[in-house]
């Protein structure tokens, strides 16, 4: 809460509570018929009420400033969020633009040429494996022969 708002609310409440005392004196003086005491009591009551109004205005001003600050803070947060999203999009775009390349060894080029169709189309993945013994590569990079009838599941 803004300082002006707190000060205004406390001051207004205190002065409104202070109005009760002169009003009680005014009522007592009215019962007695003492016009001088009534006038003095009303003077004090109006002073306290006036001060309460001043504090109320101060509280209103503090609340306006507080609202403006909250609005500016919200605006800054939105700008930061937009900038972060722009950077994320930029990074994603850069990742998409990066392409992986595959280089074929001499043996791979020879096999590709051997399996090519006569009409010049590239062989399919099934054709390139036809008639070849299946092998598996271990985590160390060595070749191990495939087991007959084994099913392999690969997740990427």
N, CA and C of each residue as an Amber inpcrd file, in Angstrom:
protein
   468
   0.8470000  -1.1620000   0.0000000   0.0000000   0.0000000   0.0000000
   0.9040000   1.2390000   0.0000000   0.5010000   2.2260000  -0.7280000
   1.2630000   3.4620000  -0.8520000   1.2120000   4.2320000   0.4680000
   2.2910000   4.9370000   0.7830000   2.3940000   5.6710000   2.0490000
   1.3120000   6.7300000   2.1800000   1.0610000   7.4630000   1.0980000
   0.0270000   8.5070000   1.1550000  -1.3470000   7.9060000   1.4180000
  -1.5930000   6.7580000   0.8530000  -2.8900000   6.1060000   1.0520000
  -3.0650000   5.7400000   2.5300000  -2.0440000   5.1260000   3.1030000
  -2.1290000   4.7350000   4.5150000  -2.2990000   5.9530000   5.4170000
  -1.4930000   6.9690000   5.1750000  -1.5710000   8.1760000   5.9930000
  -2.9470000   8.8240000   5.8760000  -3.4730000   8.8820000   4.6740000
  -4.7860000   9.4880000   4.4570000  -5.8910000   8.7220000   5.1430000
  -5.8690000   7.4010000   5.0350000  -6.9240000   6.5950000   5.6600000
  -6.8600000   6.6880000   7.1870000  -5.6580000   6.6170000   7.7280000
  -5.5290000   6.6990000   9.1870000  -5.9460000   8.0760000   9.6910000
  -5.4920000   9.1340000   9.0010000  -5.8460000  10.4940000   9.4090000
  -7.3380000  10.7480000   9.3280000  -7.9780000  10.2730000   8.2830000
  -9.4220000  10.4760000   8.1230000 -10.1850000   9.7480000   9.2190000
  -9.7850000   8.5180000   9.5070000 -10.4890000   7.7540000  10.5400000
 -10.3040000   8.4060000  11.9120000  -9.0800000   8.8100000  12.2110000
  -8.8130000   9.4350000  13.5090000  -9.6360000  10.7120000  13.6850000
  -9.6720000  11.5540000  12.6680000 -10.4220000  12.8140000  12.7710000
 -11.9210000  12.5720000  12.8460000 -12.4080000  11.5490000  12.1550000
 -13.8410000  11.2470000  12.2690000 -14.1710000  10.7410000  13.6700000
 -13.2420000   9.9870000  14.2730000 -13.4740000   9.5510000  15.6580000
 -13.4080000  10.7390000  16.6170000 -12.5500000  11.7210000  16.3060000
 -12.4260000  12.9000000  17.1680000 -13.6570000  13.8090000  17.0760000
 -14.4050000  13.7020000  15.9950000 -15.6270000  14.5050000  15.8500000
 -16.6570000  14.0890000  16.9020000 -16.6150000  12.8530000  17.3380000
 -17.6170000  12.3530000  18.2990000 -17.5910000  13.1340000  19.6150000
 -16.4060000  13.5160000  20.0950000 -16.3140000  14.2140000  21.3860000
 -16.9960000  15.5860000  21.3460000 -16.6640000  16.4740000  20.3720000
 -17.3640000  17.7600000  20.3460000 -18.8690000  17.6100000  20.0930000
 -19.2700000  16.5780000  19.3820000 -20.7020000  16.3680000  19.1490000
 -21.4100000  15.9810000  20.4440000 -20.7260000  15.1880000  21.2620000
 -21.3050000  14.8280000  22.5490000 -21.4390000  16.0840000  23.4380000
 -20.4080000  16.9440000  23.4070000 -20.4540000  18.1980000  24.1660000
 -21.5700000  19.0880000  23.6260000 -21.7390000  19.1450000  22.3070000
 -22.8020000  19.9490000  21.6850000 -24.1730000  19.4870000  22.1710000
 -24.4040000  18.1850000  22.1800000 -25.6980000  17.6610000  22.6110000
 -25.9630000  17.9790000  24.0870000 -24.9280000  17.8630000  24.9040000
 -25.0680000  18.1790000  26.3270000 -25.3770000  19.6650000  26.5270000
 -24.6720000  20.5360000  25.7550000 -24.8930000  21.9840000  25.8680000
 -26.2820000  22.3500000  25.3690000 -26.7820000  21.6600000  24.3680000
 -28.1250000  21.9240000  23.8420000 -29.1790000  21.5800000  24.8890000
 -28.9720000  20.4800000  25.5990000 -29.9250000  20.1170000  26.6520000
 -29.9450000  21.1630000  27.7670000 -28.7600000  21.7270000  28.0060000
 -28.6680000  22.7490000  29.0620000 -29.0760000  24.1220000  28.5540000
 -29.0720000  24.3180000  27.2260000 -29.4220000  25.6080000  26.6560000
 -28.2430000  26.5650000  26.6090000 -27.0140000  26.0740000  26.6420000
 -25.8090000  26.9040000  26.6270000 -25.3700000  27.1220000  25.1790000
 -25.7220000  28.3000000  24.6140000 -25.4070000  28.5830000  23.2130000
 -23.9110000  28.7460000  22.9760000 -23.1710000  29.3210000  23.8860000
 -21.7290000  29.5240000  23.7300000 -20.9880000  28.1960000  23.6210000
 -21.3500000  27.2430000  24.4990000 -20.7220000  25.9110000  24.4590000
 -21.1100000  25.1770000  23.1830000 -22.3480000  25.3890000  22.7450000
 -22.7990000  24.7440000  21.5030000 -21.9830000  25.2520000  20.3180000
 -21.7570000  26.5590000  20.2360000 -20.9950000  27.1410000  19.1220000
 -19.5450000  26.6570000  19.1330000 -18.9460000  26.6300000  20.3340000
 -17.5610000  26.1570000  20.4180000 -17.4600000  24.6860000  20.0220000
 -18.3890000  23.8790000  20.4770000 -18.3770000  22.4460000  20.1620000
 -18.5450000  22.2200000  18.6570000 -19.4500000  22.9930000  18.0380000
 -19.6440000  22.8600000  16.5870000 -18.4130000  23.3340000  15.8220000
 -17.7030000  24.3200000  16.3370000 -16.4650000  24.7800000  15.7140000
 -15.4120000  23.6690000  15.7030000 -15.2560000  23.0130000  16.8660000
 -14.3060000  21.9010000  16.9520000 -14.7230000  20.7460000  16.0300000
 -16.0090000  20.4530000  16.0270000 -16.5040000  19.3480000  15.1970000
 -16.2610000  19.6390000  13.7140000 -16.5170000  20.8960000  13.2990000
 -16.3090000  21.2230000  11.8830000 -14.8180000  21.2070000  11.5310000
 -13.9420000  21.6120000  12.4810000 -12.4930000  21.5420000  12.2410000
 -12.0520000  20.0870000  12.0130000 -12.5030000  19.2080000  12.8870000
 -12.1330000  17.7940000  12.7530000 -12.6960000  17.1840000  11.4590000
 -13.9310000  17.5720000  11.1170000 -14.5310000  17.0630000   9.8780000
 -13.7640000  17.5790000   8.6580000 -13.3310000  18.8570000   8.7240000
 -12.5420000  19.4290000   7.6200000 -11.2090000  18.7110000   7.4590000
 -10.5590000  18.4260000   8.5890000  -9.2860000  17.6930000   8.5270000
  -9.5020000  16.2840000   7.9750000 -10.6120000  15.6590000   8.3450000
 -10.9280000  14.3260000   7.8340000 -11.0920000  14.3610000   6.3110000
 -11.7270000  15.4240000   5.7930000 -11.8750000  15.5830000   4.3410000
 -10.5170000  15.7470000   3.6590000  -9.6150000  16.5220000   4.2970000
  -8.2770000  16.7130000   3.7340000  -7.5360000  15.3760000   3.6580000
  -7.6390000  14.6100000   4.7330000  -6.9830000  13.3030000   4.7330000
  -7.6100000  12.3520000   3.7150000  -8.9130000  12.4860000   3.5240000
  -9.5930000  11.6560000   2.5260000  -9.0600000  11.9790000   1.1320000
  -8.8710000  13.2730000   0.8530000  -8.3170000  13.6890000  -0.4380000
  -6.9000000  13.1440000  -0.6140000  -6.1210000  13.1550000   0.4670000
  -4.7630000  12.6260000   0.4130000  -4.7870000  11.1130000   0.1360000
  -5.7150000  10.4130000   0.7590000  -5.8480000   8.9690000   0.5310000
  -6.2380000   8.6900000  -0.9220000  -7.1500000   9.5110000  -1.4660000
  -7.5470000   9.3480000  -2.8690000  -6.3630000   9.5620000  -3.8090000
  -5.5630000  10.5800000  -3.5150000  -4.3890000  10.8610000  -4.3350000
  -3.3970000   9.6910000  -4.2660000  -3.2080000   9.1620000  -3.0680000
  -2.3160000   8.0160000  -2.8940000  -2.8010000   6.7950000  -3.6560000
  -4.1240000   6.5850000  -3.6530000  -4.6740000   5.4410000  -4.3860000
  -4.4950000   5.6100000  -5.8920000  -4.6180000   6.8380000  -6.3850000
  -4.3940000   7.0900000  -7.8110000  -2.9520000   6.7840000  -8.1920000
  -2.0050000   7.2470000  -7.3570000  -0.5950000   6.9680000  -7.6300000
  -0.3180000   5.4750000  -7.5890000  -0.9330000   4.8190000  -6.6340000
  -0.7480000   3.3740000  -6.5040000  -1.2820000   2.6540000  -7.7490000
  -2.4180000   3.0920000  -8.2520000  -2.9890000   2.4910000  -9.4580000
  -2.0850000   2.7330000 -10.6670000  -1.5220000   3.9430000 -10.7710000
  -0.6200000   4.2480000 -11.8840000   0.6310000   3.3810000 -11.8230000
   1.1760000   3.2220000 -10.6120000   2.3660000   2.3860000 -10.4470000
   2.0660000   0.9380000 -10.8170000   0.9060000   0.4480000 -10.4110000
   0.5220000  -0.9260000 -10.7370000   0.3660000  -1.0910000 -12.2470000
  -0.2000000  -0.0650000 -12.8900000  -0.3900000  -0.1070000 -14.3380000
   0.9610000  -0.1350000 -15.0530000   1.9060000   0.6980000 -14.5950000
   3.2370000   0.7210000 -15.1920000   3.9600000  -0.6080000 -14.9780000
   3.8180000  -1.1620000 -13.7820000   4.4470000  -2.4460000 -13.4760000
   3.8920000  -3.5390000 -14.3840000   2.6000000  -3.5350000 -14.5730000
   1.9530000  -4.5300000 -15.4420000   2.4510000  -4.3760000 -16.8770000
   2.5870000  -3.1330000 -17.3200000   3.0590000  -2.8550000 -18.6690000
   4.4890000  -3.3750000 -18.8420000   5.3530000  -3.1290000 -17.8690000
   6.7300000  -3.6180000 -17.9350000   6.7830000  -5.1410000 -17.9540000
   5.9430000  -5.7790000 -17.1510000   5.8960000  -7.2350000 -17.1330000
   5.4710000  -7.7780000 -18.4950000   4.4820000  -7.1390000 -19.1140000
   4.0290000  -7.5750000 -20.4330000   5.1300000  -7.4050000 -21.4790000
   5.8550000  -6.2930000 -21.4170000   6.9430000  -6.0630000 -22.3580000
   8.0430000  -7.1090000 -22.1870000   8.3760000  -7.4370000 -20.9420000
   9.3840000  -8.4570000 -20.6870000   8.9300000  -9.8090000 -21.2170000
   7.6630000 -10.1200000 -21.0070000   7.1200000 -11.3930000 -21.4780000
   7.1490000 -11.4630000 -23.0080000   6.7890000 -10.3530000 -23.6650000
   6.8300000 -10.3130000 -25.1260000   8.2550000 -10.4880000 -25.6370000
   9.2150000  -9.8420000 -25.0030000  10.6190000  -9.9570000 -25.4060000
  11.1070000 -11.3940000 -25.2330000  10.6960000 -12.0170000 -24.1530000
  11.0920000 -13.4010000 -23.9120000  10.5020000 -14.3160000 -24.9920000
   9.2570000 -14.0920000 -25.3540000   8.6290000 -14.9020000 -26.4100000
   9.3140000 -14.6840000 -27.7470000   9.7020000 -13.4440000 -28.0390000
  10.4180000 -13.1590000 -29.2890000  11.7360000 -13.9250000 -29.3360000
  12.4510000 -13.9200000 -28.2240000  13.7220000 -14.6400000 -28.1690000
  13.5130000 -16.1360000 -28.3320000  12.4660000 -16.6720000 -27.6950000
  12.1660000 -18.0940000 -27.8360000  11.8500000 -18.4350000 -29.2870000
  11.0450000 -17.5980000 -29.9440000  10.7250000 -17.8390000 -31.3550000
  11.9720000 -17.7780000 -32.2200000  12.8440000 -16.8230000 -31.9220000
  14.0790000 -16.6800000 -32.6780000  14.9420000 -17.9300000 -32.5220000
  15.0590000 -18.4360000 -31.2850000  15.8360000 -19.6410000 -31.0430000
  15.2330000 -20.8330000 -31.7740000  13.9020000 -20.9570000 -31.7300000
  13.2390000 -22.0570000 -32.4270000  13.4730000 -21.9640000 -33.9310000
  13.4080000 -20.7580000 -34.4650000  13.6310000 -20.5600000 -35.8930000
  15.0600000 -20.9520000 -36.2680000  16.0320000 -20.5640000 -35.4140000
  17.4170000 -20.9300000 -35.6780000  17.6040000 -22.4400000 -35.6420000
  16.9330000 -23.1120000 -34.7020000  17.0260000 -24.5670000 -34.6240000
  16.4380000 -25.2120000 -35.8660000  15.3240000 -24.6540000 -36.3570000
  14.7050000 -25.2160000 -37.5540000  15.5660000 -25.0000000 -38.7930000
  16.2890000 -23.8950000 -38.8130000  17.1260000 -23.6060000 -39.9760000
  18.3650000 -24.4880000 -40.0330000  18.8000000 -24.9740000 -38.8910000
  19.9560000 -25.8590000 -38.8730000  19.5420000 -27.1930000 -39.4690000
  20.3250000 -27.6630000 -40.4180000  20.0200000 -28.9430000 -41.0550000
  21.1830000 -29.8900000 -40.8410000  20.8440000 -31.1540000 -40.7000000
  21.8680000 -32.1860000 -40.5730000  22.2080000 -32.7000000 -41.9660000
  23.4620000 -32.9740000 -42.1840000  23.8980000 -33.5110000 -43.4730000
  24.4250000 -34.9170000 -43.2630000  24.2450000 -35.7310000 -44.2580000
  24.7160000 -37.1100000 -44.2290000  25.7150000 -37.2850000 -45.3560000
  26.8690000 -37.8010000 -45.0080000  27.8850000 -38.0650000 -46.0170000
  28.0060000 -39.5680000 -46.1920000  28.0090000 -40.0020000 -47.4240000
  28.1500000 -41.4230000 -47.7150000  29.6160000 -41.7530000 -47.9510000
  30.0360000 -42.8720000 -47.4000000  31.4070000 -43.3210000 -47.6400000
  31.5110000 -43.8540000 -49.0640000  32.7160000 -44.1960000 -49.4600000
  32.9070000 -44.7480000 -50.8150000  32.1190000 -46.0340000 -50.9810000
  32.1330000 -46.8780000 -49.9580000  31.3700000 -48.1310000 -50.0210000
  29.8850000 -47.8460000 -50.1700000  29.3800000 -46.8250000 -49.4550000
  27.9830000 -46.4640000 -49.5540000  27.6270000 -45.9600000 -50.9320000
  28.5150000 -45.1620000 -51.5470000  28.2710000 -44.6800000 -52.9110000
  28.2290000 -45.8250000 -53.8980000  29.1250000 -46.7970000 -53.7100000
  29.1460000 -47.9680000 -54.6110000  27.8490000 -48.7420000 -54.4750000
  27.4140000 -48.9960000 -53.2310000  26.1630000 -49.7220000 -53.0120000
  24.9750000 -48.9570000 -53.5830000  24.9880000 -47.6390000 -53.4460000
  23.9110000 -46.8240000 -53.9830000  23.8360000 -46.9590000 -55.4950000
  24.9770000 -46.9270000 -56.1460000  25.0060000 -47.0630000 -57.6040000
  24.5810000 -48.4530000 -58.0340000  24.9770000 -49.4890000 -57.2810000
  24.5970000 -50.8560000 -57.6260000  23.0990000 -51.0590000 -57.5250000
  22.4730000 -50.4290000 -56.5450000  21.0410000 -50.6360000 -56.2980000
  20.1500000 -49.6690000 -57.0580000  20.7360000 -48.7520000 -57.7900000
  19.9330000 -47.7770000 -58.5260000  19.1760000 -48.4680000 -59.6540000
  17.9500000 -48.0330000 -59.8910000  17.1530000 -48.5820000 -60.9880000
  17.7090000 -48.0970000 -62.3200000  17.3470000 -48.7480000 -63.3660000
  17.8300000 -48.3910000 -64.6970000  17.3030000 -47.0430000 -65.1650000
  16.1380000 -46.6370000 -64.6590000  15.5690000 -45.3700000 -65.1120000
  16.1360000 -44.1650000 -64.3660000  17.0750000 -44.3620000 -63.4710000
  17.7590000 -43.2540000 -62.8090000  17.1390000 -42.8160000 -61.4940000
  16.1160000 -43.5340000 -61.0080000  15.5350000 -43.1550000 -59.7210000
  16.3750000 -43.7310000 -58.5960000  16.2910000 -43.0950000 -57.4500000
  17.0620000 -43.5660000 -56.3060000  16.3910000 -44.7870000 -55.7070000
  17.1770000 -45.7120000 -55.1750000  16.5850000 -46.9090000 -54.5770000
  15.9060000 -46.5700000 -53.2560000  14.8990000 -47.3650000 -52.9210000
  14.2120000 -47.1400000 -51.6590000  15.0100000 -47.7830000 -50.5320000
  14.6540000 -47.4710000 -49.2910000  15.3640000 -48.0090000 -48.1400000
  15.2370000 -49.5210000 -48.0740000  14.0980000 -50.0780000 -48.5210000
  13.8870000 -51.5220000 -48.4880000  14.8010000 -52.1910000 -49.5080000
  14.9200000 -51.5810000 -50.6940000  15.7570000 -52.1510000 -51.7390000
  17.2210000 -52.2030000 -51.3290000  17.7120000 -51.1860000 -50.6230000
  19.1250000 -51.1320000 -50.2630000  19.4870000 -52.2030000 -49.2450000
  18.5100000 -52.6950000 -48.4950000  18.7780000 -53.7250000 -47.4990000
  18.5070000 -55.1250000 -48.0190000  17.9400000 -55.2560000 -49.1740000
  17.5770000 -56.5600000 -49.7180000  18.8420000 -57.3750000 -49.9880000
  18.8480000 -58.5840000 -49.5010000  19.9510000 -59.4850000 -49.7610000
  21.1780000 -59.2370000 -48.8960000  21.1580000 -58.3330000 -48.0240000
  22.2940000 -58.0170000 -47.1600000  22.0670000 -58.6470000 -45.7910000
  23.1480000 -59.0360000 -45.1550000  23.0550000 -59.5650000 -43.8050000
  22.8820000 -58.4070000 -42.8400000  21.9070000 -58.5320000 -41.9500000
  21.6470000 -57.4520000 -41.0000000  22.6740000 -57.5050000 -39.8820000
  23.1810000 -56.3250000 -39.5130000  24.1390000 -56.2180000 -38.4190000
  23.6760000 -55.1340000 -37.4690000  24.1390000 -55.2080000 -36.2310000
  23.8260000 -54.2080000 -35.2180000  25.1210000 -53.6290000 -34.6900000
  25.0390000 -52.3640000 -34.3050000  26.2000000 -51.7000000 -33.7330000
  26.0030000 -51.5890000 -32.2290000  27.0180000 -51.9620000 -31.4910000
  26.9500000 -51.8840000 -30.0370000  27.2680000 -50.4680000 -29.5930000
  27.1360000 -50.2120000 -28.2860000  27.4040000 -48.8710000 -27.7680000
  28.8740000 -48.4860000 -27.9190000  29.7520000 -49.4660000 -28.0700000
  31.1700000 -49.1630000 -28.2720000  31.4950000 -48.9280000 -29.7350000
  30.5580000 -49.2220000 -30.6230000  30.7570000 -48.9720000 -32.0490000
  31.1950000 -50.1910000 -32.8270000  31.2350000 -51.3410000 -32.1910000
  31.6180000 -52.5570000 -32.9130000  30.3890000 -53.1900000 -33.5460000
  30.6310000 -53.9880000 -34.5770000  29.5430000 -54.6270000 -35.3110000
  29.2920000 -55.9900000 -34.7070000  28.0170000 -56.2940000 -34.4810000
  27.6560000 -57.6390000 -34.0220000  26.5890000 -58.1690000 -34.9680000
  26.6280000 -59.4600000 -35.2920000  25.6340000 -60.0120000 -36.2340000
  24.2460000 -60.0150000 -35.6020000  23.2370000 -59.8650000 -36.4420000
  21.8550000 -59.8440000 -35.9710000  21.4110000 -61.2340000 -35.6090000
  20.6140000 -61.3570000 -34.5750000  20.0650000 -62.6420000 -34.1870000
  18.8310000 -62.9090000 -35.0300000  18.6490000 -64.1270000 -35.4360000
  17.4970000 -64.4810000 -36.2490000  16.2160000 -64.4240000 -35.4100000
  15.1960000 -63.7980000 -35.9340000  13.8990000 -63.7470000 -35.2640000
  13.8200000 -62.7340000 -34.1360000  14.8170000 -61.9110000 -33.9710000
  14.7720000 -60.9290000 -32.8800000  14.0380000 -59.6700000 -33.3340000
  13.2100000 -59.1590000 -32.4760000  12.4910000 -57.9070000 -32.7530000
  13.2120000 -56.7660000 -32.0490000  13.3210000 -55.6600000 -32.7560000
  14.0070000 -54.5060000 -32.1910000  13.0540000 -53.3300000 -32.2280000
  13.0080000 -52.6160000 -31.1180000  12.1790000 -51.4230000 -31.0220000
  13.0960000 -50.2370000 -30.7770000  12.9720000 -49.1940000 -31.5930000
  13.8270000 -48.0210000 -31.4680000  12.9550000 -46.8080000 -31.2100000
  13.3030000 -46.0370000 -30.1770000  12.5940000 -44.7920000 -29.8680000
  13.5370000 -43.6360000 -30.0770000  13.0440000 -42.5960000 -30.7470000
  13.8930000 -41.4330000 -30.9920000  13.2800000 -40.2280000 -30.3120000
